[in-house]
CSV table of C-alpha atoms in Angstrom, one decimal:
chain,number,residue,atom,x,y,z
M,1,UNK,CA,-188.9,208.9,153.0
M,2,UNK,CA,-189.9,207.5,156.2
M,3,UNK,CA,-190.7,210.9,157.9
M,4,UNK,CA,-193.2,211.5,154.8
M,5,UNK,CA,-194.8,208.1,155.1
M,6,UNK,CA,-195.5,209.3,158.6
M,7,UNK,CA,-196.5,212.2,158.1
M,8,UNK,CA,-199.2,211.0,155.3
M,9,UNK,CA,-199.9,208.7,158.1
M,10,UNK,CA,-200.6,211.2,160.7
M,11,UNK,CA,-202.8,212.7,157.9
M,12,UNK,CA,-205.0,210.2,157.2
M,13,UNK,CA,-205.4,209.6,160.8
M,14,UNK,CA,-206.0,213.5,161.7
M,15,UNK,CA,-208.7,213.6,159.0
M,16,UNK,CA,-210.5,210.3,159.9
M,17,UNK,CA,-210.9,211.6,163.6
M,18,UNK,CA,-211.9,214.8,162.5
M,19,UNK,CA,-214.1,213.5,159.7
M,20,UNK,CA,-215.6,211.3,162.9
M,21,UNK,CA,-216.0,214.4,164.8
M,22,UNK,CA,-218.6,215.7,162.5
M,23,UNK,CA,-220.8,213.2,163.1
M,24,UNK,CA,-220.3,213.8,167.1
M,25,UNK,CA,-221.1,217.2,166.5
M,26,UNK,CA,-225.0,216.1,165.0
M,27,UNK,CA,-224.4,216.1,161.5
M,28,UNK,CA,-226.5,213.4,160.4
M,29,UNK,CA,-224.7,210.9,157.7
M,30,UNK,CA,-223.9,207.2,157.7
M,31,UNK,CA,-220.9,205.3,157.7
M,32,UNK,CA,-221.8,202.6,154.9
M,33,UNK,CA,-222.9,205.5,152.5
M,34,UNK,CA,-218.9,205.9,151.5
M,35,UNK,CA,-219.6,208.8,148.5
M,36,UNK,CA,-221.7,210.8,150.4
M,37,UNK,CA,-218.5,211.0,152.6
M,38,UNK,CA,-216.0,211.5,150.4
M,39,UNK,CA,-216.5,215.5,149.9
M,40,UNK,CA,-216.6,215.7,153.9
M,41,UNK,CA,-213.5,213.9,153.9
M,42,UNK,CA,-211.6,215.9,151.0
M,43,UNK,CA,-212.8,218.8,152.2
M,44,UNK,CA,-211.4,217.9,156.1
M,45,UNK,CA,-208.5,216.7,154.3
M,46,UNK,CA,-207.6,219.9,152.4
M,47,UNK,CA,-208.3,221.6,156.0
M,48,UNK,CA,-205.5,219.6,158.1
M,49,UNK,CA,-203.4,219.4,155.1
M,50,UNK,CA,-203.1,223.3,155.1
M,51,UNK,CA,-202.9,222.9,158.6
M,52,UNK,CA,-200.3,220.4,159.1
M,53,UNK,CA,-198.1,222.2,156.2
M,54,UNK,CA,-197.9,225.7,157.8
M,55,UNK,CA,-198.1,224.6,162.0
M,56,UNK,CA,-196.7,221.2,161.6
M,57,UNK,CA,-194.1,222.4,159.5
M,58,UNK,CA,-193.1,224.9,161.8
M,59,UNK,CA,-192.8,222.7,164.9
M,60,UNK,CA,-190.4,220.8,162.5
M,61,UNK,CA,-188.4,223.5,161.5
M,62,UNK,CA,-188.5,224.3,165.4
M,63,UNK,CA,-187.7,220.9,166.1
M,64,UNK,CA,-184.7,220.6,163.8
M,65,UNK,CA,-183.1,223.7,164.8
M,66,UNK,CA,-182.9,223.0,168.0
M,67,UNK,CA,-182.4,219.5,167.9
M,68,UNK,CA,-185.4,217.4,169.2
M,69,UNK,CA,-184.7,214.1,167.8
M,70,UNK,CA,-186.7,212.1,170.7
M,71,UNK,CA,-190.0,210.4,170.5
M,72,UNK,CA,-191.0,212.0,173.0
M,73,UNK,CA,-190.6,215.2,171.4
M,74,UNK,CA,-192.5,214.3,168.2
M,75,UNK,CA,-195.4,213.6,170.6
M,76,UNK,CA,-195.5,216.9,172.9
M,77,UNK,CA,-194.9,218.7,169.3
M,78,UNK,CA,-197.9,217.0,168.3
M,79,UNK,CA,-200.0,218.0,171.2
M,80,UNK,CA,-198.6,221.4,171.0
M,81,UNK,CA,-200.3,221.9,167.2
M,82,UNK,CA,-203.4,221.1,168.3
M,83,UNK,CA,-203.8,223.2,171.3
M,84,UNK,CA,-205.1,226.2,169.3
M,85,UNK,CA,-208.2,223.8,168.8
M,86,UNK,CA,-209.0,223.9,172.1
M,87,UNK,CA,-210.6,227.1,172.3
M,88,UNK,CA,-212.9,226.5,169.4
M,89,UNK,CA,-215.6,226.1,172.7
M,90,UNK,CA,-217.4,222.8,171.7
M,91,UNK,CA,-215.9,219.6,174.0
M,92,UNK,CA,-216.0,217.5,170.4
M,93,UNK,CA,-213.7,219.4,168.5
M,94,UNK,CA,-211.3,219.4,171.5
M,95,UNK,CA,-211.3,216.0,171.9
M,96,UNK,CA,-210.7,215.2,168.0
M,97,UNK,CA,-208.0,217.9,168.2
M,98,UNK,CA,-206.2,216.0,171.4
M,99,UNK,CA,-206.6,212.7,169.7
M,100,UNK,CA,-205.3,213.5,166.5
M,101,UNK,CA,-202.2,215.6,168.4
M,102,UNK,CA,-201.4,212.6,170.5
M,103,UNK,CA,-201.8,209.9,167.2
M,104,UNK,CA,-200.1,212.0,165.0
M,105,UNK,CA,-197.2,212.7,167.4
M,106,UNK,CA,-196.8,209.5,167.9
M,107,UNK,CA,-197.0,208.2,164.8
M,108,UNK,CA,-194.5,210.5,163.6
M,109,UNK,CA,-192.0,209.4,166.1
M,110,UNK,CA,-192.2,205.5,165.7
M,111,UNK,CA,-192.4,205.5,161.9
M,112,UNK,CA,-190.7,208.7,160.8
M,113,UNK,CA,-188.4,210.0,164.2
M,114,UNK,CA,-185.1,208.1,164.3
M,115,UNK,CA,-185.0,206.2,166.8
M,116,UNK,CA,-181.3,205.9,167.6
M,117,UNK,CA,-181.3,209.9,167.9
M,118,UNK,CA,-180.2,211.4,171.4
């Protein structure tokens, strides 16, 4: 239960960057208009939903099978998902996909990773 509460967490988190990230790139909206936001956020949201399902579920899978229990390892797994942003070519988008790596990583590991694991 915890490792889901994390990982809704580190879904919220990853769409509220990248949600943030739209507005960096020039799309003009503002932040006190909440419902002209909401299908820019769903539609982020579905986006890093599919995306934490099929890449963050892999580095799970990954993660179990070979045993990486530390907090460490939640983090570097978190980074690792988000480097194939980084060739998307616009500096924006690379630093939303870092941030959200590194947040979600590290959420994961505090609230979700056991922390008693070697």
């Amino acid at each position: 239960m915890r490792l889901f509460l994390s990982i809704l967490l580190s879904w919220l988190v990853a769409t509220v960057i990248h949600s943030a990230a739209f507005k960096w790139d020039g799309i003009e909206f503002s932040i006190s208009d909440v419902l002209e936001l909401m299908p820019l956020f769903l539609l982020t949201g579905t986006f890093i939903a599919i995306y934490f399902v099929v890449v963050g579920g892999t580095a799970l899978i990954v993660m179990r099978k070979f045993r990486f229990y530390r907090r460490r390892n939640f983090v570097v797994a978190g980074v690792l998902c988000s480097l194939p942003m980084l060739f998307s070519g616009e500096i924006e988008w690379q630093i939303a996909a870092i941030l959200s790596g590194v947040l979600s990583g590290t959420l994961i590991a505090f609230v979700g990773g056991r922390a008693n694991a070697n």
